XYZ file of C-alpha atoms in Angstrom:
692
model
C 14.881 -0.015 16.559
C 17.156 -2.576 18.254
C 17.510 -5.642 16.043
C 16.423 -7.970 18.869
C 13.269 -6.110 19.742
C 10.207 -8.230 19.063
C 6.786 -6.737 18.722
C 4.322 -8.422 21.066
C 1.171 -8.784 19.041
C -0.907 -9.519 22.132
C -0.279 -6.220 23.913
C -3.032 -3.859 22.829
C -1.597 -1.010 24.867
C 1.684 -1.303 23.030
C -0.068 -1.145 19.696
C -1.923 1.993 20.636
C 1.285 3.547 21.998
C 3.089 2.714 18.755
C 0.357 4.368 16.729
C 0.381 7.568 18.750
C 4.178 7.643 18.701
C 3.937 7.465 14.919
C 1.518 10.377 14.860
C 3.671 12.456 17.209
C 6.702 11.861 14.991
C 4.780 13.252 12.039
C 3.631 16.278 13.996
C 7.065 17.201 15.374
C 9.097 16.696 12.191
C 10.785 19.830 10.895
C 10.596 19.572 7.121
C 7.943 21.756 5.463
C 6.895 21.810 1.823
C 6.456 25.220 0.255
C 4.755 23.762 -2.827
C 3.876 20.431 -4.368
C 7.040 18.708 -5.593
C 6.994 17.440 -9.171
C 9.867 15.510 -10.679
C 11.498 12.218 -11.605
C 14.116 9.693 -10.563
C 17.387 10.658 -12.175
C 20.322 8.371 -12.978
C 23.110 10.325 -14.617
C 25.381 7.302 -14.073
C 23.427 5.453 -16.784
C 23.990 8.163 -19.365
C 26.843 9.808 -21.298
C 28.849 12.234 -19.144
C 27.920 15.248 -21.291
C 24.173 14.740 -20.610
C 24.156 16.344 -17.154
C 24.067 19.981 -18.224
C 21.562 19.285 -21.002
C 19.332 17.314 -18.660
C 19.315 20.121 -16.122
C 18.498 22.648 -18.856
C 15.532 20.529 -19.965
C 14.432 20.023 -16.354
C 14.384 23.744 -15.686
C 12.454 24.410 -18.877
C 9.981 21.693 -17.893
C 9.453 23.151 -14.413
C 10.776 20.049 -12.629
C 11.391 20.761 -8.930
C 12.794 17.514 -7.476
C 14.876 14.477 -8.413
C 15.552 11.224 -6.580
C 19.058 9.819 -6.956
C 21.493 7.168 -5.818
C 19.386 4.255 -4.563
C 20.536 1.800 -7.251
C 24.251 2.543 -7.359
C 26.151 0.927 -4.493
C 28.623 -0.452 -7.038
C 29.519 3.080 -8.151
C 29.741 4.521 -4.637
C 31.882 1.549 -3.535
C 33.394 -0.063 -6.667
C 35.740 -2.196 -4.572
C 35.406 -3.310 -0.990
C 36.341 -0.366 1.225
C 37.026 1.998 -1.714
C 34.544 4.892 -1.811
C 33.933 7.335 -4.649
C 31.561 10.240 -4.110
C 32.873 12.954 -6.430
C 30.575 11.900 -9.281
C 27.516 12.482 -7.073
C 28.962 15.730 -5.703
C 28.944 17.084 -9.250
C 25.283 16.130 -9.710
C 24.213 17.624 -6.382
C 26.144 20.852 -6.980
C 24.559 21.393 -10.377
C 21.071 20.508 -9.133
C 21.407 22.980 -6.290
C 22.628 25.708 -8.631
C 19.571 25.072 -10.781
C 17.184 25.256 -7.799
C 16.232 21.558 -8.046
C 15.713 19.676 -4.778
C 17.206 16.212 -4.260
C 16.196 13.059 -2.389
C 19.235 10.805 -1.887
C 18.762 7.046 -1.572
C 20.711 4.543 0.483
C 21.774 1.950 -2.125
C 21.202 -1.194 -0.063
C 18.686 -2.970 -2.287
C 21.234 -3.749 -5.023
C 24.501 -5.192 -3.745
C 27.772 -4.772 -5.682
C 29.337 -7.712 -7.523
C 32.361 -7.824 -5.201
C 30.094 -8.604 -2.248
C 28.336 -11.524 -3.945
C 31.693 -12.850 -5.162
C 33.608 -12.624 -1.877
C 30.705 -13.225 0.531
C 28.160 -15.501 -1.210
C 26.488 -16.189 2.148
C 24.740 -12.802 1.859
C 22.601 -14.129 -1.007
C 19.109 -15.290 -0.095
C 18.146 -18.928 0.178
C 14.562 -19.980 -0.412
C 12.327 -22.879 0.554
C 13.215 -26.426 -0.487
C 16.804 -25.617 -1.377
C 16.388 -22.979 -4.078
C 18.603 -19.911 -3.878
C 19.323 -16.511 -5.368
C 22.139 -15.776 -7.802
C 23.856 -12.528 -8.697
C 22.472 -10.627 -11.660
C 19.324 -9.085 -10.220
C 18.553 -6.680 -7.394
C 16.982 -7.616 -4.012
C 18.684 -10.998 -3.974
C 20.095 -10.896 -0.443
C 19.167 -11.950 3.076
C 18.450 -8.625 4.793
C 19.340 -10.138 8.189
C 22.737 -11.526 7.188
C 25.461 -10.032 9.481
C 27.925 -9.461 6.610
C 25.236 -7.715 4.547
C 24.264 -5.608 7.554
C 27.900 -4.658 8.204
C 28.486 -3.474 4.643
C 25.083 -1.754 4.512
C 25.738 0.207 7.672
C 29.196 1.183 6.435
C 28.000 2.532 3.070
C 25.133 4.431 4.723
C 27.448 6.048 7.246
C 30.078 6.890 4.640
C 27.453 8.477 2.400
C 25.792 10.459 5.181
C 29.129 11.662 6.531
C 29.916 12.970 3.068
C 26.542 14.223 1.811
C 24.351 15.135 4.787
C 25.198 18.818 4.810
C 24.731 19.350 1.087
C 22.092 22.088 0.652
C 20.459 20.371 -2.320
C 19.316 17.385 -0.245
C 15.862 17.689 1.317
C 15.473 14.054 2.333
C 16.723 10.485 2.245
C 15.138 7.342 0.895
C 16.185 4.226 2.824
C 16.425 1.120 0.627
C 13.809 0.573 -2.097
C 10.544 -1.416 -2.366
C 11.513 -3.659 0.538
C 9.805 -7.050 0.889
C 10.874 -10.377 2.430
C 10.876 -12.012 -1.015
C 10.938 -15.576 0.283
C 14.073 -15.326 2.439
C 14.627 -18.646 4.211
C 18.290 -18.619 5.250
C 19.211 -20.527 8.408
C 19.906 -17.375 10.422
C 16.604 -15.921 9.244
C 14.854 -19.082 10.467
C 16.604 -18.896 13.844
C 15.250 -15.365 14.151
C 11.782 -16.800 13.574
C 12.241 -19.337 16.370
C 13.234 -16.498 18.703
C 10.200 -14.510 17.521
C 7.860 -17.416 18.345
C 9.520 -17.976 21.725
C 8.769 -14.409 22.705
C 5.252 -14.625 21.286
C 4.495 -17.650 23.493
C 6.663 -16.646 26.476
C 8.752 -19.763 25.906
C 5.750 -22.044 26.608
C 5.928 -25.027 24.228
C 2.802 -26.577 25.738
C 0.812 -23.518 24.740
C 2.409 -23.477 21.273
C 1.496 -27.122 20.635
C -2.051 -26.541 21.853
C -2.789 -23.313 19.982
C -1.235 -24.455 16.706
C -2.715 -27.957 16.971
C 0.662 -29.596 16.442
C -0.507 -32.955 17.759
C -2.150 -33.311 14.335
C -0.006 -35.695 12.263
C 2.242 -35.966 15.305
C 4.134 -32.738 14.599
C 4.250 -31.475 18.177
C 7.513 -29.924 19.365
C 9.051 -31.052 22.661
C 12.102 -28.767 22.680
C 12.957 -25.530 20.908
C 15.830 -27.316 19.182
C 13.236 -29.502 17.396
C 11.541 -26.490 15.841
C 11.401 -27.279 12.132
C 11.980 -24.930 9.210
C 9.370 -23.377 6.936
C 10.323 -25.543 3.929
C 7.853 -28.422 4.348
C 5.296 -26.840 6.667
C 1.572 -27.442 6.075
C 0.256 -26.149 9.413
C -1.890 -22.995 8.862
C -0.975 -21.480 12.234
C 2.750 -21.782 11.530
C 2.291 -20.187 8.095
C 0.425 -17.158 9.440
C 3.032 -16.670 12.166
C 5.787 -16.822 9.534
C 4.105 -13.990 7.616
C 3.919 -11.959 10.814
C 7.626 -12.564 11.263
C 8.327 -11.436 7.688
C 6.529 -8.175 8.404
C 8.466 -7.743 11.641
C 11.781 -8.275 9.846
C 10.913 -5.628 7.259
C 9.935 -2.980 9.775
C 13.025 -3.787 11.844
C 15.229 -3.467 8.750
C 13.725 -0.133 7.725
C 13.815 1.369 11.201
C 17.409 0.175 11.593
C 18.360 2.190 8.507
C 16.339 5.201 9.632
C 18.104 5.146 13.002
C 21.454 5.394 11.223
C 20.318 8.189 8.895
C 18.859 10.113 11.842
C 22.326 10.333 13.394
C 23.472 12.497 10.478
C 20.528 14.223 8.810
C 19.732 17.861 9.393
C 16.492 18.859 11.123
C 15.169 20.281 7.869
C 15.526 16.915 6.096
C 13.125 13.971 6.140
C 13.541 10.204 5.762
C 11.286 8.110 3.544
C 10.990 4.705 1.916
C 9.168 3.852 -1.294
C 6.701 1.058 -0.589
C 4.818 -1.004 -3.136
C 1.021 -1.296 -2.951
C 1.426 -4.944 -1.845
C 0.353 -3.792 1.615
C -0.277 -7.343 2.845
C 3.513 -7.833 3.073
C 4.327 -4.906 5.364
C 3.478 -3.716 8.846
C 2.331 -0.210 8.035
C 2.176 1.181 11.548
C 5.658 0.092 12.604
C 7.338 0.506 9.214
C 6.156 4.118 8.881
C 6.885 4.908 12.515
C 9.892 7.201 12.003
C 9.000 8.585 8.590
C 7.470 12.005 8.228
C 6.535 11.327 4.635
C 6.636 7.669 3.598
C 6.430 7.103 -0.130
C 4.765 4.711 -2.525
C 5.414 3.513 -6.073
C 2.152 3.226 -8.000
C 1.880 1.845 -11.515
C -1.569 1.575 -13.008
C -3.574 1.112 -16.174
C -3.784 4.001 -18.658
C -5.388 4.560 -22.043
C -8.928 3.099 -21.957
C -8.194 1.450 -18.600
C -7.460 4.700 -16.784
C -9.925 5.069 -13.920
C -7.928 6.377 -10.928
C -9.025 3.501 -8.692
C -5.578 2.015 -8.032
C -4.237 5.484 -7.242
C -7.078 6.013 -4.770
C -6.717 2.525 -3.257
C -3.002 3.006 -2.638
C -3.503 6.468 -1.158
C -6.415 5.386 1.045
C -4.149 2.720 2.534
C -1.015 4.857 2.881
C -2.735 7.969 4.190
C -4.522 6.198 7.040
C -1.355 5.410 8.974
C 1.028 8.046 7.655
C -0.941 11.196 6.919
C 0.461 12.830 3.789
C 2.906 10.880 1.663
C 5.074 11.015 -1.466
C 4.861 9.345 -4.871
C 8.397 8.288 -5.740
C 7.499 6.308 -8.856
C 4.575 6.262 -11.260
C 3.892 5.912 -14.983
C 5.495 8.405 -17.332
C 5.242 6.544 -20.622
C 4.786 2.795 -21.069
C 6.085 0.308 -18.500
C 7.267 -3.288 -18.496
C 10.206 -5.665 -18.239
C 9.641 -6.548 -21.876
C 7.959 -4.921 -24.868
C 4.586 -6.692 -24.661
C 2.816 -4.112 -22.507
C 3.651 -0.814 -24.161
C 0.708 1.444 -23.341
C 1.683 5.110 -23.145
C -0.963 7.446 -21.690
C -3.387 9.327 -23.913
C -3.217 13.125 -24.089
C -4.294 14.605 -20.753
C -3.886 11.414 -18.741
C -0.453 12.250 -17.330
C -1.804 15.525 -15.981
C -4.981 13.914 -14.657
C -3.018 11.302 -12.743
C -0.926 13.955 -10.998
C -4.078 15.475 -9.537
C -5.464 12.032 -8.689
C -2.401 11.463 -6.496
C -2.754 14.871 -4.836
C -6.481 14.270 -4.259
C -5.601 11.285 -2.073
C -3.056 13.150 0.048
C 0.260 13.063 -1.857
C 2.610 16.043 -1.545
C 4.970 14.959 -4.326
C 4.693 13.155 -7.650
C 7.813 11.726 -9.281
C 8.088 9.550 -12.369
C 10.304 6.579 -12.917
C 12.286 8.006 -14.493
C 13.750 10.986 -16.378
C 15.548 9.070 -19.154
C 14.537 5.854 -20.850
C 17.329 3.295 -20.611
C 19.293 2.033 -23.589
C 20.174 -1.284 -21.948
C 19.275 -3.560 -19.039
C 16.154 -5.348 -17.780
C 14.066 -2.155 -17.825
C 14.861 -1.034 -21.367
C 11.122 -0.732 -22.037
C 10.170 0.953 -18.761
C 10.018 4.356 -20.365
C 10.698 7.660 -18.653
C 9.744 11.268 -19.328
C 12.288 11.375 -22.152
C 12.466 8.551 -24.656
C 15.610 6.787 -25.806
C 16.326 9.636 -28.213
C 16.636 11.900 -25.102
C 14.685 14.701 -26.839
C 11.576 16.600 -25.659
C 8.426 14.767 -26.682
C 4.663 14.686 -26.110
C 5.029 13.467 -22.500
C 7.685 16.091 -21.744
C 5.362 18.837 -23.003
C 2.467 17.591 -20.868
C 4.807 17.428 -17.871
C 5.810 21.019 -18.600
C 2.204 22.242 -18.812
C 1.275 20.446 -15.585
C 4.310 21.871 -13.782
C 3.219 25.386 -14.735
C -0.222 24.754 -13.234
C 1.317 23.421 -10.033
C 3.551 26.466 -9.697
C 0.372 28.553 -9.387
C -1.973 26.160 -7.550
C 0.296 23.773 -5.657
C 0.311 25.750 -2.412
C -3.459 25.320 -2.218
C -3.167 21.548 -2.683
C -0.511 20.693 -0.068
C -1.120 18.561 3.016
C -4.681 17.602 2.122
C -6.563 16.211 5.102
C -9.540 13.904 4.903
C -12.108 13.004 7.540
C -13.757 10.020 5.936
C -16.663 8.378 7.735
C -16.284 5.016 5.996
C -13.422 2.549 6.460
C -12.405 -0.816 5.069
C -11.095 -3.001 7.899
C -8.035 -4.732 6.456
C -6.536 -7.900 7.992
C -3.009 -8.933 7.025
C -3.476 -12.292 8.740
C -6.745 -13.039 6.961
C -5.221 -12.175 3.605
C -2.478 -14.746 4.060
C -4.602 -17.412 5.750
C -7.215 -17.379 2.986
C -4.530 -17.633 0.333
C -2.986 -20.588 2.171
C -6.384 -22.330 2.043
C -8.219 -20.842 -0.961
C -11.968 -21.124 -1.315
C -12.396 -19.131 -4.529
C -11.280 -19.186 -8.151
C -11.234 -15.400 -7.878
C -9.581 -13.155 -5.304
C -9.619 -14.955 -1.946
C -9.349 -11.669 -0.053
C -11.493 -9.294 -2.148
C -10.449 -5.942 -0.669
C -9.995 -4.625 -4.230
C -13.578 -5.574 -5.097
C -14.779 -3.731 -2.009
C -12.739 -0.605 -2.644
C -13.932 -0.533 -6.232
C -17.582 -0.761 -5.140
C -17.096 2.275 -2.911
C -14.875 4.253 -5.270
C -17.107 3.919 -8.335
C -19.987 5.407 -6.337
C -17.935 8.249 -4.822
C -18.017 6.859 -1.290
C -14.623 7.926 0.014
C -12.973 5.502 2.405
C -9.949 4.850 4.549
C -8.294 1.424 4.662
C -7.185 0.607 8.182
C -5.023 -2.380 9.231
C -7.098 -3.886 12.020
C -4.264 -5.966 13.452
C -2.684 -2.729 14.694
C -5.240 0.076 14.487
C -8.213 -1.299 16.377
C -9.840 2.003 17.260
C -12.410 2.659 14.554
C -14.903 4.560 16.687
C -14.558 7.714 14.560
C -16.219 5.990 11.590
C -19.914 5.522 10.953
C -19.598 2.642 8.507
C -17.190 -0.279 8.192
C -16.848 -2.656 5.269
C -15.060 -5.819 6.342
C -13.510 -8.301 3.882
C -13.497 -11.919 5.128
C -12.136 -11.472 8.659
C -11.035 -15.077 8.804
C -8.288 -14.634 11.423
C -9.216 -12.467 14.395
C -8.667 -12.322 18.142
C -11.699 -12.314 20.402
C -10.905 -8.731 21.364
C -11.234 -7.513 17.766
C -14.564 -9.268 17.278
C -15.794 -7.767 20.535
C -14.839 -4.299 19.258
C -16.866 -4.887 16.097
C -19.793 -6.076 18.214
C -19.558 -2.903 20.310
C -19.226 -0.727 17.189
C -22.572 -1.993 15.876
C -24.271 -1.903 19.272
C -23.238 1.742 19.689
C -24.735 2.814 16.366
C -22.243 1.824 13.693
C -23.159 0.208 10.388
C -21.172 -2.770 9.114
C -21.074 -4.636 5.824
C -19.349 -7.936 6.606
C -18.179 -10.707 4.309
C -18.460 -14.465 4.768
C -15.858 -16.486 6.727
C -15.537 -13.700 9.296
C -14.800 -14.776 12.858
C -14.162 -18.364 11.827
C -10.630 -18.772 13.242
C -8.880 -17.229 16.215
C -5.653 -15.223 16.246
C -3.660 -18.446 15.786
C -5.575 -19.321 12.596
C -7.266 -22.252 14.387
C -11.018 -22.768 13.906
C -13.153 -21.809 16.900
C -15.016 -24.677 18.537
C -18.339 -22.850 18.569
C -21.276 -22.201 16.286
C -20.203 -19.768 13.563
C -19.882 -16.819 13.488
C -18.952 -17.184 17.160
C -18.623 -13.904 19.049
C -20.316 -12.102 16.153
C -23.497 -14.204 16.428
C -25.557 -11.600 18.278
C -24.489 -8.749 16.005
C -25.094 -10.873 12.887
C -28.375 -12.318 14.112
C -27.826 -15.831 12.729
C -25.708 -18.917 13.030
C -24.541 -21.524 10.542
C -23.005 -24.993 10.619
C -22.503 -25.769 6.934
C -21.167 -24.161 3.788
C -20.657 -25.193 0.207
C -18.665 -24.401 -2.876
C -21.109 -23.257 -5.554
C -21.153 -22.289 -9.227
C -22.279 -18.828 -10.297
C -25.944 -18.486 -9.390
C -28.710 -15.887 -9.808
C -30.693 -14.436 -6.918
C -34.376 -14.795 -6.139
C -36.481 -12.768 -3.731
C -33.781 -10.113 -3.341
C -34.114 -6.583 -2.025
C -31.906 -5.163 -4.772
C -33.967 -5.928 -7.876
C -31.057 -7.760 -9.504
C -31.186 -10.548 -12.047
C -28.584 -12.817 -13.604
C -25.664 -14.491 -11.871
C -24.811 -12.374 -8.841
C -23.130 -14.843 -6.466
C -20.648 -17.692 -6.742
C -17.780 -19.722 -5.246
C -18.937 -19.890 -1.624
C -22.281 -20.228 0.193
C -22.911 -20.324 3.935
C -26.133 -21.964 5.150
C -27.301 -19.036 7.295
C -30.062 -19.743 9.840
C -31.579 -16.398 10.920
C -32.391 -15.756 14.555
C -32.987 -11.989 14.616
C -31.590 -11.200 11.140
C -33.803 -10.260 8.182
C -33.036 -12.014 4.866
C -32.300 -9.677 1.938
C -31.551 -12.254 -0.768
C -31.650 -15.965 -1.551
C -30.007 -18.052 -4.251
C -32.150 -19.241 -7.146
C -31.483 -22.902 -6.431
C -33.639 -25.827 -5.196
C -31.329 -26.612 -2.269
C -29.197 -23.553 -1.500
C -32.247 -21.345 -1.892
C -33.536 -22.565 1.467
C -30.915 -20.400 3.168
C -30.520 -16.622 2.784
C -27.188 -15.473 1.387
C -27.515 -11.819 2.446
C -29.014 -10.671 5.738
C -29.290 -7.533 7.806
C -29.641 -7.333 11.559
C -30.515 -4.419 13.799
C -28.386 -4.724 16.894
C -28.396 -2.080 19.584
C -28.322 1.291 17.833
C -26.692 -0.002 14.644
C -27.027 -2.576 11.889
C -24.883 -5.345 10.437
C -25.363 -6.484 6.848
C -23.797 -9.882 6.150
C -22.843 -11.293 2.760
C -22.748 -15.098 2.950
C -21.693 -15.734 -0.670
C -19.115 -14.256 -3.022
C -20.932 -11.241 -4.543
C -20.689 -9.766 -8.009
C -19.446 -6.189 -8.350
C -22.988 -5.071 -9.191
C -24.481 -6.707 -6.096
C -21.787 -5.359 -3.792
C -22.316 -1.832 -5.094
C -26.023 -2.089 -4.249
C -25.268 -3.347 -0.752
C -22.707 -0.668 0.169
C -24.820 2.153 -1.293
C -27.855 1.005 0.739
C -25.745 0.857 3.885
C -24.186 4.275 3.212
C -27.656 5.793 3.088
C -28.683 4.131 6.338
C -25.425 5.094 8.047
C -25.886 8.763 7.173
C -22.704 9.011 5.126
C -24.470 9.589 1.809
C -23.597 13.019 0.338
C -24.365 14.962 -2.821
C -21.364 13.458 -4.595
C -22.918 9.979 -4.225
C -25.540 11.045 -6.783
C -22.736 10.689 -9.337
C -20.818 7.588 -10.294
C -17.908 6.632 -12.479
C -16.604 8.066 -14.835
C -17.290 11.196 -12.730
C -15.216 10.797 -9.583
C -15.114 13.206 -6.623
C -12.279 13.339 -4.076
C -12.546 15.906 -1.268
C -10.550 17.182 1.680
C -9.327 20.222 3.557
C -6.154 22.130 2.657
C -3.679 23.873 4.960
C -5.706 27.076 4.860
C -8.703 25.178 6.252
C -10.625 25.426 2.989
C -12.536 22.520 1.490
C -11.269 21.224 -1.850
C -13.347 19.175 -4.271
C -11.489 17.377 -7.050
C -13.789 16.384 -9.902
C -12.418 13.905 -12.447
C -13.748 12.756 -15.780
C -12.168 9.343 -16.304
C -13.437 8.903 -19.828
C -12.699 9.837 -23.429
C -16.057 11.661 -23.733
C -16.957 15.159 -22.564
C -19.120 15.093 -19.433
C -21.479 17.802 -18.147
C -22.536 17.850 -14.491
C -24.333 20.164 -12.087
C -21.846 21.197 -9.402
C -23.333 19.844 -6.123
C -21.440 21.778 -3.445
C -21.174 25.296 -2.034
C -19.849 28.179 -4.114
C -16.129 28.221 -4.750
C -13.284 28.994 -7.128
C -11.974 26.581 -9.736
C -8.252 26.754 -8.997
C -6.892 25.761 -12.396
C -8.882 28.375 -14.321
C -9.745 30.944 -11.642
C -13.464 30.754 -12.543
C -16.151 31.208 -9.897
C -18.434 28.200 -9.518
C -21.887 28.433 -7.919
C -23.924 25.591 -6.524
C -25.756 23.723 -9.302
C -23.752 25.457 -12.016
C -23.236 23.317 -15.100
C -19.608 22.233 -15.423
C -18.124 20.818 -18.596
C -15.299 18.350 -18.104
C -13.411 17.446 -21.229
C -11.992 13.992 -21.880
C -9.521 12.975 -19.133
C -10.064 16.313 -17.402
C -10.036 17.471 -13.787
C -11.429 20.505 -12.002
C -10.500 21.575 -8.468
C -13.005 23.704 -6.586
C -11.918 25.520 -3.430
C -14.877 26.541 -1.307
């Protein structure tokens, strides 16, 4: 993408075009997996020279099929400005290829060499209110700085010129875990001013009006007066700044991909490893040119292992990218110090591999092969410990690799056709955190996903600021949709009217796309679909419910309470309180062919589970797997052969026996035939995969 191209957020046609362009890129890409890839990041440069042959011997014995290399080592590729050394990586690639191990090569732009910081300190990031970055950590630069961009482009081109034709390389990773990370350099700010100019077609009168800049006399009369982010309190400015951050990230990634695409072979792919902090990235545009984007997922293990964070991350990634890669996940314990050393129990490493595949991953890699002997991540442990010898984790890796060699072809390119979606709003996430209302999570998408996941209601998570076509779903669950254009609210209205079922949280529809409160009775455009209006709200303590349709007792709501006045809506619950109890806190409203259930207070996990399960039944998305709940978790989809797969997980330390609820099939890991209603025994931390 050209560096000056600005995404126009108001052009719905452009958004749809971008989405379908993304899909077409995925469909026309040339790279094809022949089996699930299973491996680890590998950094021979951190280890004694003689380790390479021994590492490759251990990798082959373990059944490892892929390594990821090079993304952290700009200072070794270019030890002095303009001096390039590639022979050390040639040796690694040659030996990997001879051993039949595939390689993903990273562009090393997320960790600048010392010579750059020393000679060109202007590349280092500046932050709000005068703070700045120093050398000594990664991701400390301004990704828009011209000097940084010059050196980045040069190292990428030099590397691709040298390595692109190497037969070991199947793909390239551009940068690593990219985020804006508080960049506030002057040139970065000037880019923001240009972004806003284009957003408002250069109309300062409109900008002052929509952002309400007359408040406190902060209106802008010329573009030269535009003030920096440092002291800003205006909510509209803050939300626009976050949009700009997302634009800068997708521009940076696509800029690198454009360069790599000039050199890569048709049988190679380009990827980037994202973090699950999805609120900081524009998924649709950032993934646009990637056949298989990647994600780094670290999660609880031991007694906290439940698969939910793996599912959440996959449900987000898969929606806009199709299948994806896992470039980093837990091998042993993780942490930047020694306080959180929780290695997985026996069986958990294996179980997590299948949890990733059950959400649509085609590759699982650990960070990393070795455990470091020095540096910030000394206690972020890899497959091998610091003694560099085979261990318990290595042996479980080996056993899992053997299973994948036999079953992996059946598990590739899993497709899901979920009928439930969570409508995710980047703008609402940021706006609600700028003006918090809760002592808990102000944008409780995790609470919502958990309520669905624990009851085996599979879901997609769709970013509604880009992907506004949700007509293929039967049920939407909407976290507080605080910032929304009229057009989005009208689509939700039409979705319900045409037969859809919605569970909607409080604060939805309250501000427009500029994060300015609508001058109308709340919930504004959604009033007919919701069947109520309200004028007041209150902060509340935790309160129990009375007269509720869910049979719940104890404290079930808290933090926030809207004084809902039903018009056509039916109350489902009230607060047990002499004043607040006059107003329902949960309602449902039949509207057209569908129904909207509204939650006007912050719900407990227990209450939310009851609400979404009730709605799933009414929406017709309830299936046999919903008769089970955690620790038995089902994840289903269709493989490349068109056969339905059912993953069944036991996320507990106790054996679990269940009656298999689906059509007859074959359990892929054992080869056993499984009939409908047959009793299945799942051992502690076990998984079974049934192919119908």
